[in-house]
Amino acid sequence: MVKVLAPGLYSSIQDLGRIGFQKYGVPYSGAMDVYSAALANHILGNNENDAVIEMTMTGAKLQFNSQTCVCISGAAMSPRINNNTIKHNKNIKINVGDVLSFGKLSKGFRCYLAVSGGFKTEEVMGSRSMYLGVTDQFKLYKNDTLLINENNSYTGIKNASVKVNNRYFTTKEIDVFKGPEFEFLSENEQAFLFKKEFTISKDNNRMAYQLSEPLENSLKPIITSAVLPGTVQLTPSGKLIILMRDCQTTGGYPRVLQLKESAINILAQKFTGGLINFKL
Amino acid sequence: MAFNLVYKRFGACSILVEWPAVIEEEILKDIMIFKTAIEKNNIKTIVELKHAYNSLLISYSSFLESFKNESDRLKNLYKSLNFKNDTVSVLWRIPVCYDAVFGIDLETISVEKKLSKDMIIKRHSESIYTVYFIGFLPGFLYLGGLDESLYMARKTTPRLQIEKGAVAIGGNQTGVYPMSSPGGWHVIGNSPIAFFNPKLKSPCFAKAEDRIVFEPISLKEYHNIKVLVEAGVFQLKSEVFHG
């Protein structure tokens, strides 16, 4: 069992999301940066879909009441066990009573904590990803207790670690496909999308990232149709909205671009003021 | 009836099929026949089918190596279909309380449309609505069939919070908010029933092609039904719909 001593700014349980329920209007959800979440699971020998804690901007403070192993991936938030600094992307042994805490954010935006066997919180519609209205809880609160595998003997390979290319956190390049309505833009508007450097506005969360620079356009709304995480919507007023993991299932704005999966993960590690370039 | 469909690649793993850009029951029927055929065809790599007014999104488990091969397969399947209409749908009677406690925008609509509040309620509750699809929020039904005299442009500034169960009008659409949410639609009432229950095998009672009618209830009836809903014993009235 793991006790939440402090939840951090916004921490939630996430796995790879809720697949097969779009027909009921249920968002996919899941880890914003799937790459980092899966990496942490892999290092522990977990299944890729095991539930992890996603921490946004500031880390949580957690007390472990059983022996286990953990792995931390994604944003660098100065993790410590009982005040001893620990490394990222490593299989780390945890003893009964250990306290895991985080400090200063130095790189990225979202940090992932995997635990041996995954967190065993409420499963709804084939997923433990928290989402308001589907799961009872949508984020972690102080004094929450999270179930984990209690009888875990330490089996990790001590020196196993991976080297993550830092470019992943610093690159501005966001790889995209053309969206279903891309061809409706004029040549100038299309060119603008790839020439311009865009800024991530303060309106950014698990649902969507809005960009600051407008794209003047004459596109009309479409008849409501499917959208996906990574869909870039263009509003009549010229706002570009990049939908993220908790996005709605359908939308009525023209879909001008579609981010590649790797680009969604890269964007998930950026925050307000971050700069991006779309690349076809 | 078979339409000229447009096939588009949507991202790495999905194909978007589009019907003519109009909201029509003929198109909904066509989409549902194609969707059912794809489901029955049991193509192992398809993980999700999602339709809307005039589109069907087909999502695969991994990167689509050949968009052409896959869309050709779908085109052949569509060509082979028999479009006779044998659907049976359900008509659901949804209780709605239009009392001023809930109908906070009835006055605005009344002034703008020069219709009395009673007339708005009468016209809203006399139509039979068709469920086109579920989207936007878990359990939000996209309904067709709003009386034209009730079309009402969305608010320029959305409300930050619309209550769970709110019955509202936006543009040429009407619907019920299954949970609290921000929204720009005009609220005319509230329904005490649950539109989404993640604990149930079928989390939404209604499905595409079903019908909905809204039945006006008093504030007292509203509270009585609410108690039954919360106790999990309320039985929604329904009947088989032919048409």
Coordinates of C-alpha atoms in Angstrom, one line a residue:
Chain A
M1 CA 0.0 0.0 0.0
V2 CA 1.1 3.5 -0.8
K3 CA -0.1 6.5 1.2
V4 CA -0.3 10.0 -0.4
L5 CA 1.3 12.4 2.1
A6 CA 1.0 15.3 -0.4
P7 CA -0.5 15.0 -4.0
G8 CA 1.5 17.7 -5.7
L9 CA -0.2 20.2 -8.0
Y10 CA -2.0 17.7 -10.2
S11 CA -1.3 14.0 -9.9
S12 CA -3.5 11.2 -11.3
I13 CA -3.4 7.5 -12.0
Q14 CA -3.0 6.7 -15.7
D15 CA -2.5 3.7 -17.9
L16 CA -2.6 3.5 -21.7
G17 CA -6.3 4.6 -21.6
R18 CA -9.8 3.5 -22.2
I19 CA -10.1 1.9 -25.7
G20 CA -13.4 0.7 -27.2
F21 CA -15.8 3.2 -25.4
Q22 CA -15.7 6.1 -27.8
K23 CA -19.2 5.1 -28.9
Y24 CA -20.5 6.1 -25.5
G25 CA -18.7 9.4 -25.7
V26 CA -16.0 8.3 -23.2
P27 CA -12.6 9.9 -23.7
Y28 CA -9.5 7.7 -24.2
S29 CA -7.6 9.4 -21.3
G30 CA -4.3 7.7 -20.4
A31 CA -0.8 9.0 -19.8
M32 CA -0.2 12.3 -21.5
D33 CA 3.4 11.2 -22.3
V34 CA 2.8 7.5 -23.1
Y35 CA 6.5 7.1 -24.0
S36 CA 7.8 7.9 -20.5
A37 CA 5.0 6.0 -18.8
A38 CA 5.7 2.9 -20.8
L39 CA 9.5 3.3 -20.3
A40 CA 9.1 3.3 -16.5
N41 CA 7.0 0.1 -16.7
H42 CA 9.4 -1.6 -19.0
I43 CA 12.4 -0.9 -16.7
L44 CA 10.4 -2.7 -13.9
G45 CA 9.4 -5.6 -16.1
N46 CA 5.8 -4.5 -15.8
N47 CA 3.2 -4.7 -18.6
E48 CA 3.1 -1.5 -20.7
N49 CA -0.5 -0.9 -19.6
D50 CA 0.1 -1.1 -15.9
A51 CA -1.1 2.0 -14.0
V52 CA 1.4 4.7 -13.1
I53 CA 1.2 8.0 -11.3
E54 CA 1.4 11.0 -13.6
M55 CA 2.6 14.1 -11.8
T56 CA 2.3 17.6 -13.4
M57 CA 4.8 20.4 -12.7
T58 CA 5.3 19.5 -9.0
G59 CA 5.8 16.0 -7.6
A60 CA 3.9 14.1 -4.9
K61 CA 5.1 12.9 -1.5
L62 CA 4.4 9.2 -1.0
Q63 CA 4.9 6.8 1.8
F64 CA 5.4 3.1 1.0
N65 CA 4.0 0.6 3.5
S66 CA 5.3 -2.5 1.7
Q67 CA 8.5 -3.5 0.0
T68 CA 8.5 -3.0 -3.8
C69 CA 10.5 -1.5 -6.7
V70 CA 9.8 1.8 -8.4
C71 CA 11.0 3.6 -11.5
I72 CA 10.7 7.3 -12.3
S73 CA 10.7 8.5 -15.9
G74 CA 9.7 11.7 -17.8
A75 CA 10.2 15.2 -16.3
A76 CA 13.1 15.7 -14.0
M77 CA 11.7 16.7 -10.6
S78 CA 14.7 15.9 -8.3
P79 CA 13.3 12.7 -6.8
R80 CA 14.5 11.6 -3.4
I81 CA 14.0 8.5 -1.1
N82 CA 14.2 9.5 2.5
N83 CA 16.1 12.6 1.4
N84 CA 18.6 10.6 -0.7
T85 CA 18.7 11.7 -4.3
I86 CA 17.7 8.9 -6.7
K87 CA 18.2 8.5 -10.5
H88 CA 15.7 8.5 -13.3
N89 CA 15.0 5.4 -15.5
K90 CA 16.3 3.0 -12.9
N91 CA 14.8 0.1 -11.0
I92 CA 14.9 1.3 -7.4
K93 CA 14.3 -0.8 -4.3
I94 CA 11.8 0.5 -1.8
N95 CA 11.7 -0.7 1.8
V96 CA 8.7 -0.6 4.2
G97 CA 8.3 3.0 5.5
D98 CA 10.3 4.7 2.8
V99 CA 9.2 8.2 1.8
L100 CA 9.5 9.2 -1.9
S101 CA 9.4 13.0 -2.5
F102 CA 10.2 15.4 -5.3
G103 CA 11.8 18.8 -5.5
K104 CA 12.7 21.3 -8.2
L105 CA 11.5 20.8 -11.7
S106 CA 14.5 21.1 -14.1
K107 CA 13.3 19.5 -17.3
G108 CA 10.0 18.6 -18.9
F109 CA 6.5 19.0 -17.3
R110 CA 5.1 15.5 -16.5
C111 CA 6.9 12.9 -14.4
Y112 CA 5.8 9.2 -14.2
L113 CA 6.2 6.8 -11.3
A114 CA 5.8 3.1 -11.9
V115 CA 5.6 0.5 -9.2
S116 CA 6.3 -3.2 -9.5
G117 CA 3.1 -4.8 -10.8
G118 CA 1.4 -1.4 -11.3
F119 CA -1.0 0.5 -9.0
K120 CA -4.2 -1.5 -8.3
T121 CA -6.7 1.4 -8.1
E122 CA -10.3 1.3 -9.4
E123 CA -10.7 -0.2 -12.9
V124 CA -13.6 1.1 -15.0
M125 CA -14.2 0.1 -18.6
G126 CA -10.9 -1.7 -18.9
S127 CA -8.8 1.1 -17.6
R128 CA -7.5 2.7 -14.4
S129 CA -7.0 6.1 -16.0
M130 CA -8.7 8.7 -13.8
Y131 CA -11.3 10.8 -15.6
L132 CA -14.1 12.9 -14.0
G133 CA -17.4 11.2 -14.4
V134 CA -16.0 7.8 -15.3
T135 CA -13.9 7.0 -12.3
D136 CA -14.9 8.1 -8.8
Q137 CA -11.8 10.2 -8.4
F138 CA -10.1 12.3 -11.1
K139 CA -6.9 13.1 -9.2
L140 CA -5.0 12.1 -6.1
Y141 CA -5.7 13.8 -2.7
K142 CA -3.8 13.9 0.5
N143 CA -4.3 10.7 2.6
D144 CA -5.4 8.6 -0.3
T145 CA -4.2 5.1 -0.1
L146 CA -3.2 3.3 -3.3
L147 CA -3.1 -0.5 -3.4
I148 CA -0.1 -2.3 -4.9
N149 CA 1.2 -5.8 -5.0
E150 CA 2.0 -6.5 -1.3
N151 CA 4.3 -9.5 -1.6
N152 CA 7.0 -8.3 -3.9
S153 CA 10.4 -9.6 -3.3
Y154 CA 13.1 -7.5 -4.9
T155 CA 14.1 -9.0 -8.2
G156 CA 15.3 -6.0 -10.2
I157 CA 18.6 -5.9 -12.0
K158 CA 20.4 -3.2 -10.1
N159 CA 22.3 -1.8 -13.0
A160 CA 19.6 -1.8 -15.6
S161 CA 19.0 1.6 -17.0
V162 CA 18.4 3.3 -20.3
K163 CA 19.7 6.5 -21.7
V164 CA 17.0 8.9 -22.8
N165 CA 17.9 11.4 -25.6
N166 CA 17.4 14.9 -24.1
R167 CA 16.3 16.2 -27.4
Y168 CA 13.0 14.7 -26.5
F169 CA 12.5 17.5 -24.0
T170 CA 14.0 20.3 -25.9
T171 CA 13.0 19.8 -29.5
K172 CA 10.4 22.3 -31.0
E173 CA 9.6 19.9 -33.8
I174 CA 6.0 18.5 -33.7
D175 CA 5.5 15.9 -36.5
V176 CA 2.1 15.9 -38.0
F177 CA -0.1 14.5 -40.8
K178 CA -2.5 16.6 -42.7
G179 CA -5.9 16.7 -41.0
P180 CA -9.2 15.8 -42.8
E181 CA -10.0 19.6 -43.5
F182 CA -6.4 20.6 -44.3
E183 CA -7.1 20.9 -48.0
F184 CA -9.8 23.5 -47.3
L185 CA -7.2 26.0 -46.2
S186 CA -5.7 28.4 -48.8
E187 CA -2.1 27.9 -49.9
N188 CA -1.0 30.8 -47.8
E189 CA -2.8 29.5 -44.7
Q190 CA -1.3 26.0 -45.2
A191 CA 2.2 27.6 -45.6
F192 CA 1.7 29.7 -42.5
L193 CA 1.1 26.5 -40.4
F194 CA 4.6 25.3 -41.2
K195 CA 6.5 28.6 -41.3
K196 CA 5.3 30.0 -38.1
E197 CA 6.7 29.3 -34.6
F198 CA 3.8 28.8 -32.2
T199 CA 3.6 29.5 -28.5
I200 CA 1.8 27.3 -26.0
S201 CA -0.8 29.6 -24.3
K202 CA -1.7 29.4 -20.6
D203 CA -4.8 27.4 -21.6
N204 CA -3.2 24.0 -21.5
N205 CA -4.3 20.9 -19.6
R206 CA -5.0 17.2 -20.1
M207 CA -7.8 18.0 -22.5
A208 CA -6.1 20.4 -24.9
Y209 CA -3.3 22.9 -25.6
Q210 CA -4.2 26.2 -27.1
L211 CA -1.7 28.1 -29.2
S212 CA -1.2 31.9 -28.8
E213 CA -0.7 32.9 -32.5
P214 CA -4.0 33.0 -34.5
L215 CA -4.3 31.8 -38.0
E216 CA -6.7 34.1 -39.9
N217 CA -9.0 31.9 -41.9
S218 CA -12.4 31.7 -43.5
L219 CA -13.2 28.0 -42.7
K220 CA -16.7 27.3 -41.5
P221 CA -17.5 24.9 -38.7
I222 CA -18.0 21.3 -39.9
I223 CA -20.9 19.0 -39.0
T224 CA -19.8 17.4 -35.7
S225 CA -17.4 14.5 -36.5
A226 CA -14.7 12.4 -34.9
V227 CA -11.7 13.9 -33.2
L228 CA -8.7 12.1 -31.7
P229 CA -5.9 13.0 -29.2
G230 CA -3.5 15.0 -31.4
T231 CA -6.1 16.6 -33.6
V232 CA -5.4 20.2 -34.3
Q233 CA -8.7 22.2 -34.5
L234 CA -9.0 25.6 -36.0
T235 CA -11.8 27.9 -34.6
P236 CA -13.5 30.6 -36.7
S237 CA -11.6 33.2 -34.7
G238 CA -8.3 31.6 -35.7
K239 CA -7.4 29.8 -32.5
L240 CA -5.5 26.6 -32.9
I241 CA -6.4 24.0 -30.4
I242 CA -4.4 20.8 -30.0
L243 CA -6.5 18.1 -28.4
M244 CA -4.8 15.9 -25.9
R245 CA -5.5 12.6 -24.1
D246 CA -8.7 13.7 -22.2
C247 CA -10.2 15.3 -25.2
Q248 CA -13.9 14.9 -26.2
T249 CA -14.7 12.2 -28.7
T250 CA -16.3 14.4 -31.4
G251 CA -16.0 18.1 -32.4
G252 CA -17.3 20.7 -34.8
Y253 CA -14.2 22.7 -35.7
P254 CA -12.2 22.0 -38.9
R255 CA -9.4 19.5 -38.2
V256 CA -6.4 20.9 -40.0
L257 CA -3.6 18.7 -38.7
Q258 CA -3.1 15.5 -36.8
L259 CA -0.1 15.0 -34.5
K260 CA 1.9 11.8 -34.7
E261 CA 1.9 9.8 -31.5
S262 CA 5.5 10.7 -30.7
A263 CA 4.6 14.4 -31.1
I264 CA 1.8 14.2 -28.6
N265 CA 4.3 12.8 -26.1
I266 CA 6.7 15.6 -26.8
L267 CA 4.0 18.2 -26.5
A268 CA 2.9 16.7 -23.1
Q269 CA 6.3 17.6 -21.7
K270 CA 6.0 21.3 -22.7
F271 CA 4.2 24.0 -20.8
T272 CA 3.0 27.6 -21.0
G273 CA 5.3 29.7 -23.2
G274 CA 6.9 26.7 -24.9
L275 CA 7.6 27.1 -28.6
I276 CA 6.7 24.6 -31.3
N277 CA 7.0 24.1 -35.1
F278 CA 4.7 21.8 -37.1
K279 CA 6.6 19.5 -39.4
L280 CA 4.9 17.5 -42.1
Chain B
M1 CA -29.7 3.8 -50.8
A2 CA -26.0 4.0 -51.4
F3 CA -24.0 7.2 -51.3
N4 CA -20.8 8.4 -52.8
L5 CA -18.4 8.1 -49.9
V6 CA -15.1 9.9 -49.4
Y7 CA -12.2 8.0 -47.7
K8 CA -9.5 9.9 -45.9
R9 CA -6.6 8.9 -43.9
F10 CA -6.8 10.3 -40.3
G11 CA -3.6 10.1 -38.4
A12 CA -1.4 7.0 -38.3
C13 CA -4.0 4.4 -37.5
S14 CA -7.4 5.6 -38.7
I15 CA -9.6 5.9 -41.8
L16 CA -12.4 8.5 -41.9
V17 CA -15.3 7.8 -44.2
E18 CA -17.5 10.7 -45.1
W19 CA -21.1 10.9 -46.4
P20 CA -22.6 14.1 -47.9
A21 CA -22.4 17.0 -45.4
V22 CA -26.0 17.1 -44.3
I23 CA -27.9 15.9 -41.2
E24 CA -30.5 13.4 -42.5
E25 CA -31.9 10.1 -41.2
E26 CA -31.3 8.4 -44.6
I27 CA -27.6 9.0 -44.0
L28 CA -27.7 7.8 -40.4
K29 CA -29.3 4.6 -41.6
D30 CA -26.7 4.1 -44.3
I31 CA -23.9 4.7 -41.8
M32 CA -25.3 2.2 -39.4
I33 CA -25.7 -0.5 -42.0
F34 CA -22.1 0.0 -43.1
K35 CA -20.9 0.1 -39.5
T36 CA -22.8 -3.1 -38.6
A37 CA -21.3 -4.9 -41.7
I38 CA -17.8 -3.9 -40.7
E39 CA -18.4 -5.2 -37.1
K40 CA -19.8 -8.5 -38.5
N41 CA -16.8 -8.7 -40.9
N42 CA -14.7 -9.1 -37.8
I43 CA -11.5 -7.5 -39.1
K44 CA -9.1 -8.3 -36.3
T45 CA -7.0 -5.1 -36.6
I46 CA -10.0 -2.8 -36.1
V47 CA -10.1 -1.6 -32.5
E48 CA -12.8 1.1 -32.6
L49 CA -15.6 2.3 -34.8
K50 CA -17.1 5.7 -34.1
H51 CA -19.8 7.4 -36.2
A52 CA -21.2 10.9 -36.1
Y53 CA -23.9 12.7 -38.3
N54 CA -22.2 12.1 -41.6
S55 CA -19.0 10.2 -40.9
L56 CA -17.5 7.0 -39.6
L57 CA -14.0 6.7 -38.1
I58 CA -12.4 3.3 -38.3
S59 CA -9.4 2.9 -36.0
Y60 CA -6.8 0.1 -36.3
S61 CA -4.5 -1.3 -33.6
S62 CA -1.4 -0.2 -35.4
F63 CA 0.1 2.0 -38.2
L64 CA -1.8 1.6 -41.5
E65 CA 0.8 0.3 -43.9
S66 CA -1.4 0.6 -46.9
F67 CA -4.2 3.1 -46.8
K68 CA -5.1 2.1 -50.3
N69 CA -5.5 -1.6 -49.6
E70 CA -7.5 -1.1 -46.5
S71 CA -9.8 1.6 -48.0
D72 CA -10.3 -0.7 -51.1
R73 CA -11.4 -3.5 -48.8
L74 CA -13.9 -1.2 -47.1
K75 CA -15.2 0.1 -50.5
N76 CA -15.8 -3.4 -51.7
L77 CA -17.6 -4.2 -48.5
Y78 CA -19.8 -1.1 -48.9
K79 CA -20.6 -2.0 -52.5
S80 CA -21.8 -5.5 -51.5
L81 CA -24.3 -4.3 -48.9
N82 CA -28.0 -4.7 -49.1
F83 CA -29.6 -1.5 -47.9
K84 CA -33.0 -2.7 -46.9
N85 CA -34.4 -1.1 -43.8
D86 CA -35.1 -3.6 -41.0
T87 CA -34.0 -1.6 -38.0
V88 CA -36.0 -1.8 -34.8
S89 CA -35.5 1.1 -32.4
V90 CA -36.7 2.1 -29.0
L91 CA -38.6 5.2 -28.1
W92 CA -37.6 6.5 -24.7
R93 CA -39.8 8.8 -22.6
I94 CA -37.5 11.2 -20.7
P95 CA -39.1 13.2 -17.8
V96 CA -38.1 16.8 -17.9
C97 CA -39.0 19.5 -15.4
Y98 CA -39.3 22.9 -17.2
D99 CA -39.9 24.8 -13.9
A100 CA -38.3 28.2 -13.7
V101 CA -35.9 26.8 -11.0
F102 CA -34.2 24.8 -13.9
G103 CA -35.3 26.7 -17.0
I104 CA -33.0 29.6 -16.5
D105 CA -32.9 30.7 -20.1
L106 CA -36.6 30.2 -20.9
E107 CA -37.2 34.0 -20.4
T108 CA -34.4 34.9 -22.9
I109 CA -35.7 32.6 -25.6
S110 CA -39.3 33.8 -24.9
V111 CA -38.3 37.4 -25.5
E112 CA -36.1 36.7 -28.6
K113 CA -38.5 34.3 -30.2
K114 CA -41.7 36.1 -29.2
L115 CA -43.1 32.9 -27.9
S116 CA -44.7 32.3 -24.5
K117 CA -42.8 30.0 -22.1
D118 CA -45.6 27.5 -22.3
M119 CA -45.4 27.5 -26.1
I120 CA -41.6 26.8 -26.0
I121 CA -42.2 23.9 -23.6
K122 CA -45.1 22.6 -25.7
R123 CA -43.0 22.6 -28.9
H124 CA -39.9 21.2 -27.2
S125 CA -41.9 18.3 -25.7
E126 CA -44.1 17.5 -28.7
S127 CA -41.3 16.5 -31.1
I128 CA -40.0 13.0 -31.5
Y129 CA -36.2 13.3 -31.6
T130 CA -33.8 10.8 -33.3
V131 CA -30.6 9.8 -31.5
Y132 CA -27.8 10.3 -34.1
F133 CA -24.8 9.3 -31.9
I134 CA -23.2 9.8 -28.5
G135 CA -20.3 12.1 -28.2
F136 CA -18.8 15.3 -26.6
L137 CA -19.3 14.0 -23.0
P138 CA -19.9 10.4 -21.8
G139 CA -23.6 9.9 -22.4
F140 CA -24.3 13.1 -24.3
L141 CA -26.9 12.2 -27.0
Y142 CA -26.8 14.2 -30.3
L143 CA -30.5 14.6 -31.2
G144 CA -32.1 15.5 -34.5
G145 CA -35.6 16.9 -34.8
L146 CA -35.8 20.2 -32.9
D147 CA -38.7 22.4 -34.0
E148 CA -37.3 25.1 -36.3
S149 CA -39.1 27.9 -34.3
L150 CA -36.8 26.9 -31.3
Y151 CA -33.5 27.3 -33.2
M152 CA -31.4 29.6 -31.0
A153 CA -27.8 30.7 -31.6
R154 CA -25.3 29.6 -28.9
K155 CA -24.4 32.2 -26.2
T156 CA -21.4 34.3 -27.2
T157 CA -19.9 33.6 -23.8
P158 CA -20.4 30.1 -22.5
R159 CA -21.4 29.4 -18.9
L160 CA -18.6 28.0 -16.8
Q161 CA -20.9 25.5 -15.3
I162 CA -24.1 23.9 -16.6
E163 CA -25.8 21.5 -14.1
K164 CA -26.0 17.8 -14.6
G165 CA -29.3 16.9 -16.2
A166 CA -29.7 20.3 -17.8
V167 CA -31.9 20.2 -21.0
A168 CA -30.7 22.9 -23.4
I169 CA -30.9 24.3 -26.9
G170 CA -27.9 25.3 -29.0
G171 CA -28.3 26.3 -32.7
N172 CA -30.6 23.7 -34.3
Q173 CA -29.9 21.1 -31.6
T174 CA -31.2 20.1 -28.2
G175 CA -29.7 17.8 -25.6
V176 CA -29.2 16.8 -22.0
Y177 CA -25.9 17.4 -20.2
P178 CA -25.1 14.0 -18.6
M179 CA -22.7 15.7 -16.1
S180 CA -21.8 19.2 -15.1
S181 CA -19.8 20.9 -17.7
P182 CA -19.1 24.3 -19.2
G183 CA -21.4 25.1 -22.1
G184 CA -22.8 27.7 -24.4
W185 CA -26.3 26.3 -24.9
H186 CA -29.5 27.8 -23.5
V187 CA -30.9 25.9 -20.5
I188 CA -34.7 25.3 -20.5
G189 CA -35.1 22.5 -18.0
N190 CA -33.6 19.5 -16.2
S191 CA -34.1 15.8 -16.3
P192 CA -33.7 13.8 -13.1
I193 CA -32.6 10.6 -14.8
A194 CA -29.0 9.3 -15.4
F195 CA -27.8 9.4 -18.9
F196 CA -24.4 7.7 -18.2
N197 CA -23.5 5.0 -15.7
P198 CA -20.0 3.7 -16.0
K199 CA -20.8 0.7 -13.7
L200 CA -23.3 -0.8 -16.1
K201 CA -22.5 -3.1 -19.0
S202 CA -24.4 -0.8 -21.3
P203 CA -23.5 2.6 -19.7
C204 CA -26.0 4.5 -21.9
F205 CA -29.6 3.3 -22.2
A206 CA -30.1 4.9 -25.7
K207 CA -28.2 4.1 -28.9
A208 CA -28.1 5.6 -32.4
E209 CA -31.4 5.4 -34.2
D210 CA -33.4 5.2 -31.0
R211 CA -36.1 8.0 -30.4
I212 CA -36.5 10.3 -27.5
V213 CA -39.5 12.3 -26.3
F214 CA -39.4 14.8 -23.4
E215 CA -42.3 14.5 -21.0
P216 CA -43.0 17.6 -18.9
I217 CA -43.1 16.9 -15.1
S218 CA -43.8 19.1 -12.1
L219 CA -41.1 20.1 -9.6
K220 CA -42.7 17.6 -7.1
E221 CA -42.6 14.7 -9.6
Y222 CA -39.0 15.7 -10.4
H223 CA -37.9 15.3 -6.8
N224 CA -39.8 12.0 -6.5
I225 CA -38.1 10.6 -9.6
K226 CA -34.8 11.8 -8.4
V227 CA -35.1 9.8 -5.2
L228 CA -36.0 6.7 -7.2
V229 CA -33.1 7.2 -9.6
E230 CA -30.7 7.6 -6.7
A231 CA -32.0 4.4 -5.1
G232 CA -31.5 2.7 -8.5
V233 CA -35.1 1.6 -8.8
F234 CA -36.5 4.1 -11.4
Q235 CA -37.8 2.5 -14.5
L236 CA -37.6 4.6 -17.6
K237 CA -40.7 4.3 -19.9
S238 CA -39.9 2.9 -23.3
E239 CA -41.6 1.2 -26.3
V240 CA -40.6 -0.3 -29.6
F241 CA -40.6 2.3 -32.3
H242 CA -41.4 1.4 -35.9
G243 CA -40.8 4.0 -38.5

